[in-house]
Amino acid sequence: TFREPLASYGALLESWARWSGEGFLRLRWTAQECEDRWQREVPLLSEAPLSIQPESIEDLVGTSLAFLSGLGGHDEAIRRLAEAWDAGEIGPAALFPGKGRIGAARLEEGVGVPQEVVSFLACGTLRPVLDAYFAECRSHLTETAWALGVCPFCGAPPGFADVTESGQRRLACHVCGGGWVFPRLRCPFCGHQTAKDLVRLDAEEREEGYFISACKQCRAYVKEVDRRVRWNAGSALVEDWGSPHFDLVASRAGYWRPLPSLVHLVRRPL
């Protein structure tokens, strides 16, 4: 059951629901404007005119930091980030995904915030904002418009994957809520596609329709659900957050993921 792990995220989900976006401008690019970026393999956020006022997301930031504080082990990182935020040294844009990473490098190198904390904050803070920002551009994405393993809208790596009723693999972005079709026999993190290096991991008690896709080349993994079997499965975010036991299996096998789960955020031995 997903009830216990999902309960941990309750306050965060409530903060997303509270965010009204009043006066917030959405991206209204035409299909051609979006396609021009995707043909150049550029996520929309890289060239989009997005400006977020820090005060408009302070509730989201505060709730995300409180979540981390409740897990324990992150007090120093929280203090440093809060001080830099309050001093105006960093702002919302510092959490944006960039090429090969989530968040600005200075958060880790200058402020001293671990990468897993930065990645979590990007998701916890930006998800409702970017979801609304890209809402009018979602329909412009076709199955053949984007071939990379990062989100075509914000540039973040995938947080989960679905095998759809048609047998296609659809990657899901937790940072902005986007989704895109991607080959099943290719690693979305490094692009490797040699069959012998792409492995499937299962929990000790196998759950039909759920599995972990891992890459021996880059050691990254993504959890997946086959919706042809699990037709009543929840959203990608719910399925991911509700299954930390699969992350434990992957972590113990020596694999990693760019967007941390509870297993990676809780500071205790695996």
CSV table of C-alpha atoms in Angstrom, one decimal:
chain,number,residue,atom,x,y,z
A,1,THR,CA,0.0,0.0,0.0
A,2,PHE,CA,1.1,3.5,-0.8
A,3,ARG,CA,-0.6,5.2,2.1
A,4,GLU,CA,2.3,5.3,4.6
A,5,PRO,CA,5.1,6.7,2.2
A,6,LEU,CA,2.7,9.1,0.6
A,7,ALA,CA,1.6,10.5,4.0
A,8,SER,CA,5.1,11.9,4.3
A,9,TYR,CA,4.4,14.1,1.3
A,10,GLY,CA,1.0,15.4,2.5
A,11,ALA,CA,2.1,18.9,3.6
A,12,LEU,CA,4.0,19.3,0.3
A,13,LEU,CA,1.0,18.3,-1.8
A,14,GLU,CA,-1.1,20.7,0.2
A,15,SER,CA,1.3,23.6,-0.5
A,16,TRP,CA,1.0,22.8,-4.2
A,17,ALA,CA,-2.8,23.0,-4.0
A,18,ARG,CA,-2.5,26.4,-2.2
A,19,TRP,CA,-0.4,27.9,-4.9
A,20,SER,CA,-2.9,30.0,-6.9
A,21,GLY,CA,-0.6,31.4,-9.6
A,22,GLU,CA,-2.7,34.6,-9.5
A,23,GLY,CA,-1.2,37.1,-12.0
A,24,PHE,CA,1.3,34.4,-13.2
A,25,LEU,CA,1.9,34.6,-16.9
A,26,ARG,CA,1.8,31.3,-18.9
A,27,LEU,CA,4.0,30.5,-21.8
A,28,ARG,CA,2.0,31.0,-25.0
A,29,TRP,CA,4.3,29.9,-27.7
A,30,THR,CA,2.8,28.6,-30.9
A,31,ALA,CA,3.4,25.0,-32.0
A,32,GLN,CA,6.0,26.3,-34.5
A,33,GLU,CA,7.9,28.2,-31.8
A,34,CYS,CA,8.0,25.1,-29.7
A,35,GLU,CA,9.0,22.8,-32.6
A,36,ASP,CA,11.9,25.2,-33.5
A,37,ARG,CA,13.4,24.6,-30.0
A,38,TRP,CA,12.8,20.9,-30.0
A,39,GLN,CA,14.4,20.5,-33.4
A,40,ARG,CA,17.5,22.1,-32.0
A,41,GLU,CA,17.2,19.7,-29.0
A,42,VAL,CA,16.6,22.7,-26.6
A,43,PRO,CA,14.1,22.3,-23.8
A,44,LEU,CA,11.6,25.2,-23.8
A,45,LEU,CA,12.7,26.5,-20.3
A,46,SER,CA,16.2,27.2,-21.7
A,47,GLU,CA,14.9,30.0,-23.9
A,48,ALA,CA,11.5,30.8,-22.2
A,49,PRO,CA,11.0,34.3,-20.7
A,50,LEU,CA,10.2,33.0,-17.2
A,51,SER,CA,10.6,35.2,-14.2
A,52,ILE,CA,9.4,34.0,-10.8
A,53,GLN,CA,9.3,36.5,-7.9
A,54,PRO,CA,10.8,34.8,-4.8
A,55,GLU,CA,7.9,36.0,-2.6
A,56,SER,CA,5.4,34.2,-4.8
A,57,ILE,CA,6.9,30.8,-4.0
A,58,GLU,CA,8.0,31.3,-0.4
A,59,ASP,CA,5.3,29.0,0.9
A,60,LEU,CA,6.5,26.3,-1.5
A,61,VAL,CA,10.1,26.8,-0.5
A,62,GLY,CA,9.3,26.8,3.2
A,63,THR,CA,7.2,23.7,3.0
A,64,SER,CA,9.9,21.8,1.1
A,65,LEU,CA,12.5,22.8,3.6
A,66,ALA,CA,10.2,21.8,6.5
A,67,PHE,CA,9.8,18.4,4.8
A,68,LEU,CA,13.6,17.9,4.7
A,69,SER,CA,14.0,19.1,8.3
A,70,GLY,CA,11.5,16.5,9.3
A,71,LEU,CA,13.5,13.7,7.8
A,72,GLY,CA,16.6,14.7,9.8
A,73,GLY,CA,20.2,15.1,8.8
A,74,HIS,CA,19.8,18.1,6.6
A,75,ASP,CA,19.9,21.0,9.2
A,76,GLU,CA,23.2,22.5,8.0
A,77,ALA,CA,22.2,22.5,4.3
A,78,ILE,CA,18.8,24.0,5.2
A,79,ARG,CA,20.4,26.7,7.2
A,80,ARG,CA,22.8,27.7,4.4
A,81,LEU,CA,20.2,27.7,1.8
A,82,ALA,CA,17.7,29.7,3.9
A,83,GLU,CA,20.4,32.3,4.6
A,84,ALA,CA,21.4,32.6,0.9
A,85,TRP,CA,17.7,32.8,-0.1
A,86,ASP,CA,16.9,35.5,2.5
A,87,ALA,CA,20.0,37.5,1.5
A,88,GLY,CA,18.9,37.5,-2.1
A,89,GLU,CA,22.1,35.6,-3.1
A,90,ILE,CA,20.0,32.9,-4.8
A,91,GLY,CA,16.5,32.9,-6.2
A,92,PRO,CA,14.0,30.6,-8.0
A,93,ALA,CA,16.1,30.4,-11.2
A,94,ALA,CA,18.9,28.8,-9.2
A,95,LEU,CA,16.6,25.7,-9.0
A,96,PHE,CA,16.0,25.4,-12.7
A,97,PRO,CA,17.3,22.3,-14.5
A,98,GLY,CA,20.4,22.8,-16.6
A,99,LYS,CA,22.4,20.7,-18.9
A,100,GLY,CA,23.5,17.6,-17.0
A,101,ARG,CA,22.1,18.7,-13.7
A,102,ILE,CA,19.2,20.1,-11.7
A,103,GLY,CA,19.8,23.5,-10.1
A,104,ALA,CA,22.8,25.9,-10.4
A,105,ALA,CA,26.2,24.5,-9.7
A,106,ARG,CA,26.8,27.3,-7.2
A,107,LEU,CA,24.2,25.8,-4.8
A,108,GLU,CA,26.4,22.8,-4.3
A,109,GLU,CA,29.8,24.4,-4.8
A,110,GLY,CA,29.3,27.8,-3.2
A,111,VAL,CA,26.4,27.4,-0.8
A,112,GLY,CA,27.2,23.8,0.2
A,113,VAL,CA,23.9,22.2,-0.5
A,114,PRO,CA,24.1,18.5,-1.5
A,115,GLN,CA,22.8,17.7,-5.0
A,116,GLU,CA,20.0,15.4,-3.7
A,117,VAL,CA,18.7,18.3,-1.6
A,118,VAL,CA,18.8,20.7,-4.6
A,119,SER,CA,17.0,18.2,-6.8
A,120,PHE,CA,14.3,17.6,-4.2
A,121,LEU,CA,13.9,21.4,-3.7
A,122,ALA,CA,13.6,21.9,-7.5
A,123,CYS,CA,10.7,19.4,-7.6
A,124,GLY,CA,9.0,20.5,-4.3
A,125,THR,CA,9.2,24.2,-5.2
A,126,LEU,CA,8.8,24.4,-9.0
A,127,ARG,CA,6.3,21.6,-9.8
A,128,PRO,CA,3.1,23.6,-9.5
A,129,VAL,CA,4.7,26.7,-11.1
A,130,LEU,CA,6.1,25.0,-14.1
A,131,ASP,CA,3.1,22.8,-14.6
A,132,ALA,CA,1.0,25.9,-15.0
A,133,TYR,CA,3.6,27.8,-17.0
A,134,PHE,CA,3.8,25.1,-19.7
A,135,ALA,CA,0.1,24.1,-19.7
A,136,GLU,CA,-0.7,25.8,-23.0
A,137,CYS,CA,2.3,24.2,-24.8
A,138,ARG,CA,1.7,20.6,-23.8
A,139,SER,CA,-0.4,19.8,-26.8
A,140,HIS,CA,2.3,21.0,-29.2
A,141,LEU,CA,4.5,18.0,-28.4
A,142,THR,CA,4.2,15.1,-30.8
A,143,GLU,CA,5.6,11.6,-30.5
A,144,THR,CA,8.4,12.4,-33.0
A,145,ALA,CA,9.3,15.9,-31.9
A,146,TRP,CA,11.7,15.0,-29.1
A,147,ALA,CA,14.3,12.3,-28.9
A,148,LEU,CA,16.3,13.1,-25.7
A,149,GLY,CA,16.1,11.6,-22.3
A,150,VAL,CA,15.5,14.9,-20.5
A,151,CYS,CA,12.1,16.7,-20.4
A,152,PRO,CA,11.3,18.7,-23.6
A,153,PHE,CA,9.7,21.4,-21.5
A,154,CYS,CA,12.0,22.1,-18.5
A,155,GLY,CA,15.1,19.9,-19.2
A,156,ALA,CA,14.9,17.8,-16.0
A,157,PRO,CA,15.7,14.1,-16.1
A,158,PRO,CA,12.8,11.7,-15.8
A,159,GLY,CA,11.5,10.7,-12.4
A,160,PHE,CA,9.3,7.7,-13.5
A,161,ALA,CA,8.2,5.8,-16.6
A,162,ASP,CA,5.0,4.3,-17.8
A,163,VAL,CA,4.5,1.5,-20.4
A,164,THR,CA,1.3,2.7,-22.0
A,165,GLU,CA,-1.6,0.5,-23.3
A,166,SER,CA,0.0,0.8,-26.8
A,167,GLY,CA,3.3,-0.6,-25.5
A,168,GLN,CA,5.2,2.7,-25.7
A,169,ARG,CA,7.4,3.9,-22.9
A,170,ARG,CA,6.4,7.3,-21.6
A,171,LEU,CA,8.8,9.2,-19.4
A,172,ALA,CA,7.5,11.5,-16.7
A,173,CYS,CA,9.0,14.7,-15.4
A,174,HIS,CA,8.4,15.4,-11.7
A,175,VAL,CA,9.8,18.9,-11.9
A,176,CYS,CA,7.2,20.3,-14.3
A,177,GLY,CA,4.7,17.5,-14.9
A,178,GLY,CA,5.6,16.9,-18.5
A,179,GLY,CA,5.7,13.6,-20.3
A,180,TRP,CA,7.3,12.3,-23.5
A,181,VAL,CA,7.7,9.1,-25.5
A,182,PHE,CA,11.1,7.4,-25.4
A,183,PRO,CA,12.5,4.1,-26.7
A,184,ARG,CA,12.1,1.2,-24.3
A,185,LEU,CA,15.6,-0.2,-25.1
A,186,ARG,CA,17.6,2.9,-24.5
A,187,CYS,CA,18.8,4.4,-21.3
A,188,PRO,CA,17.3,7.9,-20.9
A,189,PHE,CA,20.2,9.1,-18.8
A,190,CYS,CA,23.2,8.2,-21.0
A,191,GLY,CA,21.6,7.1,-24.2
A,192,HIS,CA,23.2,3.6,-24.1
A,193,GLN,CA,21.2,1.0,-26.0
A,194,THR,CA,23.2,-2.2,-25.9
A,195,ALA,CA,20.7,-4.9,-24.7
A,196,LYS,CA,23.2,-6.7,-22.4
A,197,ASP,CA,23.8,-3.5,-20.4
A,198,LEU,CA,20.1,-2.7,-19.9
A,199,VAL,CA,18.8,-4.7,-17.0
A,200,ARG,CA,15.5,-5.2,-15.1
A,201,LEU,CA,15.5,-5.3,-11.3
A,202,ASP,CA,12.7,-6.7,-9.2
A,203,ALA,CA,11.8,-6.6,-5.5
A,204,GLU,CA,12.1,-9.8,-3.5
A,205,GLU,CA,8.3,-10.0,-3.5
A,206,ARG,CA,7.6,-9.3,-7.1
A,207,GLU,CA,4.6,-7.0,-7.9
A,208,GLU,CA,3.2,-7.7,-11.3
A,209,GLY,CA,3.4,-4.7,-13.6
A,210,TYR,CA,6.1,-2.9,-11.6
A,211,PHE,CA,9.8,-3.1,-12.4
A,212,ILE,CA,13.1,-1.1,-12.3
A,213,SER,CA,15.0,-0.3,-15.5
A,214,ALA,CA,18.7,0.1,-14.9
A,215,CYS,CA,21.8,0.8,-17.0
A,216,LYS,CA,25.0,-1.0,-16.3
A,217,GLN,CA,26.9,1.7,-18.3
A,218,CYS,CA,26.0,4.8,-16.2
A,219,ARG,CA,24.5,2.9,-13.2
A,220,ALA,CA,21.3,5.0,-13.3
A,221,TYR,CA,17.8,3.6,-13.0
A,222,VAL,CA,14.1,4.6,-13.4
A,223,LYS,CA,11.1,2.8,-11.9
A,224,GLU,CA,8.3,1.8,-14.3
A,225,VAL,CA,4.8,0.6,-14.3
A,226,ASP,CA,3.2,-1.4,-17.1
A,227,ARG,CA,-0.3,0.1,-17.4
A,228,ARG,CA,-1.4,-2.8,-19.6
A,229,VAL,CA,-1.2,-4.9,-16.4
A,230,ARG,CA,-1.8,-2.2,-13.8
A,231,TRP,CA,-4.6,-0.4,-15.5
A,232,ASN,CA,-5.7,1.3,-12.2
A,233,ALA,CA,-2.2,2.6,-11.3
A,234,GLY,CA,-2.0,6.2,-10.1
A,235,SER,CA,-0.2,9.1,-11.6
A,236,ALA,CA,3.6,8.8,-12.2
A,237,LEU,CA,4.3,11.0,-9.2
A,238,VAL,CA,2.1,8.9,-6.9
A,239,GLU,CA,3.5,5.7,-8.2
A,240,ASP,CA,7.1,6.9,-7.7
A,241,TRP,CA,6.6,8.5,-4.2
A,242,GLY,CA,4.6,5.5,-3.0
A,243,SER,CA,7.2,2.9,-3.9
A,244,PRO,CA,10.4,3.6,-1.9
A,245,HIS,CA,10.9,-0.1,-1.5
A,246,PHE,CA,11.9,-0.3,-5.2
A,247,ASP,CA,14.4,2.5,-4.7
A,248,LEU,CA,15.9,0.5,-1.8
A,249,VAL,CA,16.4,-2.5,-4.1
A,250,ALA,CA,18.1,-0.3,-6.8
A,251,SER,CA,20.3,1.5,-4.2
A,252,ARG,CA,21.5,-1.7,-2.6
A,253,ALA,CA,22.4,-3.0,-6.1
A,254,GLY,CA,24.6,0.1,-6.6
A,255,TYR,CA,22.3,2.1,-8.9
A,256,TRP,CA,21.4,5.8,-8.5
A,257,ARG,CA,18.7,8.3,-9.8
A,258,PRO,CA,19.0,12.0,-10.4
A,259,LEU,CA,15.8,12.9,-8.5
A,260,PRO,CA,15.9,11.5,-5.0
A,261,SER,CA,13.3,9.4,-3.2
A,262,LEU,CA,12.7,9.1,0.5
A,263,VAL,CA,15.3,6.3,0.5
A,264,HIS,CA,18.0,8.8,-0.6
A,265,LEU,CA,16.8,11.7,1.5
A,266,VAL,CA,16.6,9.9,4.8
A,267,ARG,CA,20.1,9.9,6.3
A,268,ARG,CA,20.4,6.3,7.6
A,269,PRO,CA,22.1,3.2,6.4
A,270,LEU,CA,20.5,1.3,3.5
